[in-house]
Short mmCIF file of C-alpha atoms (C1' of nucleotides) in Angstrom, two decimals:
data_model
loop_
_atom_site.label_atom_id
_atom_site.label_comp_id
_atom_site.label_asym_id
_atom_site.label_seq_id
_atom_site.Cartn_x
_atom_site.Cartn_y
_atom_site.Cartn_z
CA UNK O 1 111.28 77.31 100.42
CA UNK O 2 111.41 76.39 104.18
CA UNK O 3 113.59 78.61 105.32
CA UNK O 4 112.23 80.35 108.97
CA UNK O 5 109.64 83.36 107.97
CA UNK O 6 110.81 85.26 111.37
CA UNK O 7 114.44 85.04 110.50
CA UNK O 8 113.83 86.28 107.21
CA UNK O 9 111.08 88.72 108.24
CA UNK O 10 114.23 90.48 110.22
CA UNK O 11 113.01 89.81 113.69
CA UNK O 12 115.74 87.68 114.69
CA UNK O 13 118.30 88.54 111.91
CA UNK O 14 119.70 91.79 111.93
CA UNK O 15 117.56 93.26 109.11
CA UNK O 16 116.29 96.66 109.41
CA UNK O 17 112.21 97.24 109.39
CA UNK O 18 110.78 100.47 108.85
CA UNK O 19 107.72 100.21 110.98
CA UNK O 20 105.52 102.58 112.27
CA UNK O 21 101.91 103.09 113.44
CA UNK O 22 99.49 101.05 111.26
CA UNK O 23 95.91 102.98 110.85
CA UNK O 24 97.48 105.66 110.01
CA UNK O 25 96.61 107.65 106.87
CA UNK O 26 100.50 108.79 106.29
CA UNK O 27 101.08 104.97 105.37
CA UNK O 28 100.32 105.54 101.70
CA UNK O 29 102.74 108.14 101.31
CA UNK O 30 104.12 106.10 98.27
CA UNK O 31 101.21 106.90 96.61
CA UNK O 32 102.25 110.43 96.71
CA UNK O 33 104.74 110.95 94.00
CA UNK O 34 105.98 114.22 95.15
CA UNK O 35 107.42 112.60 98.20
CA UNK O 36 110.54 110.58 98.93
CA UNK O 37 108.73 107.72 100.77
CA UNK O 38 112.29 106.24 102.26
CA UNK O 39 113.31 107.42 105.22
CA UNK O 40 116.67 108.98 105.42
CA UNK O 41 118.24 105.98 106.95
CA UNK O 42 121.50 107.91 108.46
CA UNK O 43 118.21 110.36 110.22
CA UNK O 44 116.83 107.08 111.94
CA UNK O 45 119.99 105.89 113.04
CA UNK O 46 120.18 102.82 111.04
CA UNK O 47 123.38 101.44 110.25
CA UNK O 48 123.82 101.06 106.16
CA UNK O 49 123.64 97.18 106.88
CA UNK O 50 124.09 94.97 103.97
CA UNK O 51 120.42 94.15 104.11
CA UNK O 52 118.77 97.14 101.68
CA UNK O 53 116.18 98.51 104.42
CA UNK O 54 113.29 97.58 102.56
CA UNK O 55 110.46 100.07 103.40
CA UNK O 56 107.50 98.33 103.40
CA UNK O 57 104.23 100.61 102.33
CA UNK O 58 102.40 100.37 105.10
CA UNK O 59 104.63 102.46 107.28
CA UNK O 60 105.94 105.53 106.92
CA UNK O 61 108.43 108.25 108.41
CA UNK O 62 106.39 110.60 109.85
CA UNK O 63 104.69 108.31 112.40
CA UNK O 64 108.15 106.53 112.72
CA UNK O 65 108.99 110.24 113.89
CA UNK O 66 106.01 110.19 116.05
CA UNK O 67 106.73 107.25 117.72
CA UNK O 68 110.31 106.94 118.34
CA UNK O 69 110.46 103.94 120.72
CA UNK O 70 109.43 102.36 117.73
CA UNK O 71 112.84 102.14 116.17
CA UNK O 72 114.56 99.91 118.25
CA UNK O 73 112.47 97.57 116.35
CA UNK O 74 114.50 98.63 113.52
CA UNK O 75 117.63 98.48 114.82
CA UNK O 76 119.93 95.47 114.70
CA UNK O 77 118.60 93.33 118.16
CA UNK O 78 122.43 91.97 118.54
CA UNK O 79 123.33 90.89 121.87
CA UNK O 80 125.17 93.35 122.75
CA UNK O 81 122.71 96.11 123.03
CA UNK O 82 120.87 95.33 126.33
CA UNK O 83 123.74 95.94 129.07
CA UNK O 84 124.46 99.40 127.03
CA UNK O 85 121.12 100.50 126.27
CA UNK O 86 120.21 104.01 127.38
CA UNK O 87 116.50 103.84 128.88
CA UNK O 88 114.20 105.18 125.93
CA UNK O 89 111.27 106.71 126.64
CA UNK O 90 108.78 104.06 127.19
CA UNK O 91 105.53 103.70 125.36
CA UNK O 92 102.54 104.27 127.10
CA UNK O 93 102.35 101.61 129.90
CA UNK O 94 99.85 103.19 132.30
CA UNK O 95 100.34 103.85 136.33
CA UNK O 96 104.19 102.70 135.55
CA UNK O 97 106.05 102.33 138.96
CA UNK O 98 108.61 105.20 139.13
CA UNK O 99 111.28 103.05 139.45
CA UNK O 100 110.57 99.79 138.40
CA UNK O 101 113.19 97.18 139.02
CA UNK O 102 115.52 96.63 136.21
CA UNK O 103 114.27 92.77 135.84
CA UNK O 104 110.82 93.79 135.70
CA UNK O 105 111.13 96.65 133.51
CA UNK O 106 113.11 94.31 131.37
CA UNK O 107 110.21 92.19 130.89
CA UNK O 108 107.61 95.32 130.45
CA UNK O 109 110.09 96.14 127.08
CA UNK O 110 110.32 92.71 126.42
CA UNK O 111 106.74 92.54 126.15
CA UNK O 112 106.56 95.45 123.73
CA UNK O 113 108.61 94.40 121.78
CA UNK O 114 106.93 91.20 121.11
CA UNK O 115 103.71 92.85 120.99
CA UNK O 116 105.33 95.19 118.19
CA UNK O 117 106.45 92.23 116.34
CA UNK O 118 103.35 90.22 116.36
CA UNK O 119 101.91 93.92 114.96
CA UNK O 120 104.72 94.27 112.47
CA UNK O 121 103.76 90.63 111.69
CA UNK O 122 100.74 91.06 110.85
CA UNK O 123 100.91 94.07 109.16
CA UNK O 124 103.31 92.41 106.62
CA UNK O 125 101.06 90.10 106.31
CA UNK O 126 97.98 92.21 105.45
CA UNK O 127 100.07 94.16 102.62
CA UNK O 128 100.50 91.15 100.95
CA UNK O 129 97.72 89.98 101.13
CA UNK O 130 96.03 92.95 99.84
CA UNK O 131 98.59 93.55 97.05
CA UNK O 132 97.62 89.74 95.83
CA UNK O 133 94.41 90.71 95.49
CA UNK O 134 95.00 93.37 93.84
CA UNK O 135 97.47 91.98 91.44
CA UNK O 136 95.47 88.91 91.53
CA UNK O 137 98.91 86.76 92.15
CA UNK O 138 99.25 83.90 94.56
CA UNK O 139 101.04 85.01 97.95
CA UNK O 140 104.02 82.21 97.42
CA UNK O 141 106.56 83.63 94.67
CA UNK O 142 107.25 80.24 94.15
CA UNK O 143 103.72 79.50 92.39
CA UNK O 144 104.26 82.38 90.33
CA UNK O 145 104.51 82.52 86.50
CA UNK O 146 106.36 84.46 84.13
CA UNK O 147 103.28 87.28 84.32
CA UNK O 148 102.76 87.21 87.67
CA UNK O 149 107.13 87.65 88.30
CA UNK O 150 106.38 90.81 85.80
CA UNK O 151 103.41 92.21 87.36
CA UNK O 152 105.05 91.71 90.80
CA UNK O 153 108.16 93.66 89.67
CA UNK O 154 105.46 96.23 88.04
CA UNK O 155 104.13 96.76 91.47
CA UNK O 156 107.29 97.34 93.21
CA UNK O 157 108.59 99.47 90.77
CA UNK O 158 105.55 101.24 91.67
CA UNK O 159 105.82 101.15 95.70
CA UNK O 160 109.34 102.20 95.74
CA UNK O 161 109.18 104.49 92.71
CA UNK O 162 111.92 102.58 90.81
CA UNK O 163 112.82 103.49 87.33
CA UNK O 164 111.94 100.62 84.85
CA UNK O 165 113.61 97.18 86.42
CA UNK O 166 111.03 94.32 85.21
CA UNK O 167 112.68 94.71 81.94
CA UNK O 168 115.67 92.98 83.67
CA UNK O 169 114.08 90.14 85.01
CA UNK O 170 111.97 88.84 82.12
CA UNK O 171 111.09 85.23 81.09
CA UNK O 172 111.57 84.25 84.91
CA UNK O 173 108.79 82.46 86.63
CA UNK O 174 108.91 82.94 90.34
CA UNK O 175 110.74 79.63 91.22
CA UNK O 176 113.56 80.69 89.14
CA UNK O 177 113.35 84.45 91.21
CA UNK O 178 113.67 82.43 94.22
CA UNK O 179 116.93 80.41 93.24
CA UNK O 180 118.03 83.58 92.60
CA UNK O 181 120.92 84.66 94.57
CA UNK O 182 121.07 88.45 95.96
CA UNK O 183 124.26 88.72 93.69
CA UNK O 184 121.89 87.22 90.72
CA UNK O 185 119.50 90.47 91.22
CA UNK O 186 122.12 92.46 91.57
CA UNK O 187 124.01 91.20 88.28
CA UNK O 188 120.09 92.17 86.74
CA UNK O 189 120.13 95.59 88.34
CA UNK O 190 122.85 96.57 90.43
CA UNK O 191 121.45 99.73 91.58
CA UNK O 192 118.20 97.99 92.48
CA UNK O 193 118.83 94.08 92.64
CA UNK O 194 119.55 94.03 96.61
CA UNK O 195 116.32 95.99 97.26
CA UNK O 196 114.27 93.66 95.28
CA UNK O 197 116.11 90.55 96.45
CA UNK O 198 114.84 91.52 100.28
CA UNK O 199 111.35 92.96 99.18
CA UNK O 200 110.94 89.25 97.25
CA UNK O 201 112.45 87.74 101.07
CA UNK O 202 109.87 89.74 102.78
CA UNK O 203 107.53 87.85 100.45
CA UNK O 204 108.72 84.46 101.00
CA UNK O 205 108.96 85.03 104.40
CA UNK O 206 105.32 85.88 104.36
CA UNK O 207 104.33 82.74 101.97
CA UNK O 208 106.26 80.41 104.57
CA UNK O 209 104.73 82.28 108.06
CA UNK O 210 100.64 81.69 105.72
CA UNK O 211 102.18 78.17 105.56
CA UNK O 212 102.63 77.32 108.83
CA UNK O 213 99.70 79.37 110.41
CA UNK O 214 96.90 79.31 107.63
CA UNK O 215 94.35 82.31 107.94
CA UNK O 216 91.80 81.30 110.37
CA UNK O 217 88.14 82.45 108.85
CA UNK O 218 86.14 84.98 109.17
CA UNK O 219 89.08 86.78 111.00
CA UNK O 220 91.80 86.89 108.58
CA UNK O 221 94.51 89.17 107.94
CA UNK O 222 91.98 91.40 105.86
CA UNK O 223 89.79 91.75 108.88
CA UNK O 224 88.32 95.01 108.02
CA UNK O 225 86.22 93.94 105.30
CA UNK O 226 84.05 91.02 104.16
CA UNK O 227 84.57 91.78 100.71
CA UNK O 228 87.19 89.95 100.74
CA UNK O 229 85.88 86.88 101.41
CA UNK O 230 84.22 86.81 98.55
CA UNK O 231 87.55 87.40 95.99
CA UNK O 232 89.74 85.67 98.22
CA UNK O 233 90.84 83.00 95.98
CA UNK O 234 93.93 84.78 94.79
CA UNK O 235 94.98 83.78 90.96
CA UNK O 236 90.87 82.53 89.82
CA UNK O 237 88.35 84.61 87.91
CA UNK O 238 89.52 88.24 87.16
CA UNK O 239 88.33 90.80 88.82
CA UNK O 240 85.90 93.55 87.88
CA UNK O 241 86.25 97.43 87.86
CA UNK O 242 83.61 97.88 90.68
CA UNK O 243 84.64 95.45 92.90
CA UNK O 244 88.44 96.71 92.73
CA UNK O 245 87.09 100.30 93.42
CA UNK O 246 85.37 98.53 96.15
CA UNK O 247 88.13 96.93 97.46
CA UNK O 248 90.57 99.76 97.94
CA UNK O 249 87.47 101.57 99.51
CA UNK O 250 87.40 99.16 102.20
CA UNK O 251 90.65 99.22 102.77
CA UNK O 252 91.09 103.32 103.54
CA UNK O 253 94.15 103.13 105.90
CA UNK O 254 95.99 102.23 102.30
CA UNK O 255 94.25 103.98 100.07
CA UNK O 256 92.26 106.81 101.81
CA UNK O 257 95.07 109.08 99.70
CA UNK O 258 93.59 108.02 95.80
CA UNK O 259 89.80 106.95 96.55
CA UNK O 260 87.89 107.11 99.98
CA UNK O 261 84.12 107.27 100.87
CA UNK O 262 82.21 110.30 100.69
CA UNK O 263 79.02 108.28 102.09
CA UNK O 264 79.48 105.16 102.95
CA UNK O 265 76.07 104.10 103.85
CA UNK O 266 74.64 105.90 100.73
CA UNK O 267 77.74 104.45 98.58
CA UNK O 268 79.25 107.59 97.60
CA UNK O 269 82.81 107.89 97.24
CA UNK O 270 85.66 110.23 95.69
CA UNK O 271 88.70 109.59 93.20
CA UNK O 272 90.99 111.67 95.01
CA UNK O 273 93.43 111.23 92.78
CA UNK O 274 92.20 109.40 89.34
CA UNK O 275 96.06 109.13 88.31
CA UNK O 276 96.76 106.85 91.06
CA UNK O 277 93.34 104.52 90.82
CA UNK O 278 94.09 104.52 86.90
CA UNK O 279 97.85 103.38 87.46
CA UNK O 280 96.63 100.91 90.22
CA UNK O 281 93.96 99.54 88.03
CA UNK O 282 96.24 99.25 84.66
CA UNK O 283 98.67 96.88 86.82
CA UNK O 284 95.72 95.22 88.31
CA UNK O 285 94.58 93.96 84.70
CA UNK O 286 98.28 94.34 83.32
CA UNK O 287 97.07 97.35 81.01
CA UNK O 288 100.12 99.78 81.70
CA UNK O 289 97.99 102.61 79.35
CA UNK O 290 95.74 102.74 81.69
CA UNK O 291 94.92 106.03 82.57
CA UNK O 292 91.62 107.91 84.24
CA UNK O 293 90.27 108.70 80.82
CA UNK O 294 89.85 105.11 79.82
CA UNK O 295 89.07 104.04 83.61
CA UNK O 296 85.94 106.61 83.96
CA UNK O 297 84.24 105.30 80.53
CA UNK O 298 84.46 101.83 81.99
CA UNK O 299 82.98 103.12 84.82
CA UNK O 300 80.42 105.12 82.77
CA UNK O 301 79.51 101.61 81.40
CA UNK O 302 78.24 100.53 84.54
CA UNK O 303 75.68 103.73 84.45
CA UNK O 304 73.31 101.59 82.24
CA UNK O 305 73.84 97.93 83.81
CA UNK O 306 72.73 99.95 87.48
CA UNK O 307 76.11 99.39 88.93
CA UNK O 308 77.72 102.58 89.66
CA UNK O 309 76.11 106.18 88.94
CA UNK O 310 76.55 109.66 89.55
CA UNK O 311 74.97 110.98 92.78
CA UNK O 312 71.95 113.00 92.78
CA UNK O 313 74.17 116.34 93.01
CA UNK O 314 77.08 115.40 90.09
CA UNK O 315 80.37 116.57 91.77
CA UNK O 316 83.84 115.98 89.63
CA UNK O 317 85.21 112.41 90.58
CA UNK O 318 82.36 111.72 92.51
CA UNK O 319 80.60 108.65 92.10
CA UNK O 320 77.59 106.26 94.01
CA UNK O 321 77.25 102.48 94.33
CA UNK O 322 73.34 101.75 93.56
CA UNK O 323 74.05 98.96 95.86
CA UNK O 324 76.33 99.86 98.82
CA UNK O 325 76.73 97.51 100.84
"C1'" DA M 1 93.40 121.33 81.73
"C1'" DA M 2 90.79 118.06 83.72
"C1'" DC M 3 86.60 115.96 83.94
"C1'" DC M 4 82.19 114.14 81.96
"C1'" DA M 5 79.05 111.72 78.63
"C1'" DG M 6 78.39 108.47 75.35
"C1'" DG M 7 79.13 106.27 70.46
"C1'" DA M 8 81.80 102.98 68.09
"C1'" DA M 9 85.12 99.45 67.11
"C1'" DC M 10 87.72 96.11 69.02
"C1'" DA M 11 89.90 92.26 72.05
"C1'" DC M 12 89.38 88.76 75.17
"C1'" DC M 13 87.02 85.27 77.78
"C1'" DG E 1 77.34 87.97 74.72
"C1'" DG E 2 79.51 90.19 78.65
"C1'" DT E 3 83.10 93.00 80.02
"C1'" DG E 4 86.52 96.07 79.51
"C1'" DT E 5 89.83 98.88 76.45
"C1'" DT E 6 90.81 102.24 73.16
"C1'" DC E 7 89.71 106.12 70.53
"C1'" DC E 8 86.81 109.59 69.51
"C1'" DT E 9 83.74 114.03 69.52
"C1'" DG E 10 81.81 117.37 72.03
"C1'" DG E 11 80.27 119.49 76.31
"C1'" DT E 12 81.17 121.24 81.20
"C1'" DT E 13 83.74 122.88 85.21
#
DNA sequence: AACCAGGAACACC
DNA sequence: GGTGTTCCTGGTT
């Protein structure tokens, strides 16, 4: 590896970045199969640049529409722009002088901007690092195997609702993905190849920036939970049922859409959609029949080992932790 | 139709 | 043996 993880992350290089609000419960609109998750890229303004516009999950159009400033994070920072720049409405800097002077105001977007980045940073961060843990892979594609290329490819399939690729990319281990050129993906799928090529960059990227700036602990990039301090140690022991139910629970600005708490204190939550937890699961523990059916009697198994029960007043797809935590 | 409950056989570690 | 998967029958919402 060693190539620069900002370069590659698009800050610097003129590669576009969907980003939007994070916290928002619209980021999971991939989940929802009866939307078109990418935004209309001619709608944003974004110039069809070589570079695919990968989408990443965790933002989505709608706050991208609500927060237009936004986009000029998207947008191709070549030097040019600055001198020509018509003033965008600013985000919310409070008691701004009317008419600040154009050096300072220069440095009040300057500022945003890098306070965007280091969001967008760690954002990027955070999706990876949740989707490792839930595909149980190692963040670096380069310590990946055979499998883990496959169930990689399985999940972005899923994210970006792509028809069947990972059948093009068998018996490669991740080192031989990353000698890939973006022509080599494209050869493998050349509808497809140049959107994996940058989603698998994005990933890299992200490996190298872990690299160089290890998590500190407690305070990692999955800072909303302490679960996952205890799973953290990405390709060890698999994982069990409850604790990946658990896990997308506490992470409910991703997956608020397909499983969120009813109760948390009591343990109670809701499969809001049971096709989506199924289809998350079966690539979880590379079981692609997966489906609710067969995901509900595991979780009816628990019933006698006092893991998981119904709550006191049954309700369809609703479900209590006889632990919470 | 989708969900729920649980038995049974099986695979995998 | 523990855990989860797969298949099944039958009941409920």
């Amino acid at each position: 590896m060693g190539s620069p993880g900002c370069e590659r992350m698009g800050f610097t290089a003129p590669s576009p970045l969907y980003i939007s609000h994070p916290h928002t419960d619209t980021r999971m609109a991939w989940l929802d199969e009866t939307e078109d998750v990418k935004p209309p890229r001619s709608l944003l303004g974004i110039p069809e640049l070589s570079w695919p516009g990968v989408y990443l999950p965790c933002y989505d159009r709608l706050a991208i529409e609500e927060n237009p400033w936004v986009l000029k994070m998207t947008q191709s920072p070549v030097p040019a722009a600055p001198t020509t720049r018509t003033p965008e409405p600013s985000p919310p800097v409070p008691s701004q002088p009317q008419e600040p002077p154009c050096e300072m105001q220069g440095q009040v977007e300057e500022r945003c901007l890098e306070q965007v980045q280091s969001m967008v940073v760690g954002e990027v961060l955070k999706d990876v690092d949740t989707a490792c843990r839930l595909l149980n892979i190692a963040p670096d594609p380069l310590d990946w195997s055979c499998v883990h290329v496959q169930k990689w490819l399985l999940w972005t399939e899923h994210l970006y609702k792509l028809p069947q690729v990972s059948t093009m990319f068998q018996e490669l281990s991740g080192r031989d993905l990353c000698s890939m050129t973006e022509a080599d993906f494209r050869q493998r799928s050349s509808q497809f190849g140049d959107m994996l090529y940058a989603h698998l960059d994005i990933w890299r990227s992200a490996a190298s920036m872990n690299d160089r700036s290890p998590p500190e602990d407690g305070k990692s990039a999955a800072d909303d939970d302490s679960w996952s301090d205890v799973i953290c140690k990405y390709p060890t022991q698999p994982i069990h049922l409850w604790q990946f139910l658990r896990e997308l629970l506490l992470k409910p600005h991703n997956y608020s859409r397909c499983i969120r708490w009813l109760n948390k204190e009591k343990g109670i939550f809701k499969i809001e959609d049971s096709a989506h937890v199924a289809r998350l699961w079966g690539i979880r523990k590379n079981r692609p029949a997966m489906n609710y059916d067969k995901l509900s009697r595991s979780i009816r198994q628990y019933y006698k080992k006092g893991i998981i029960r119904k709550p006191d007043v049954s309700r369809r797809l609703v479900y209590q932790f006889v632990n919470p935590v």
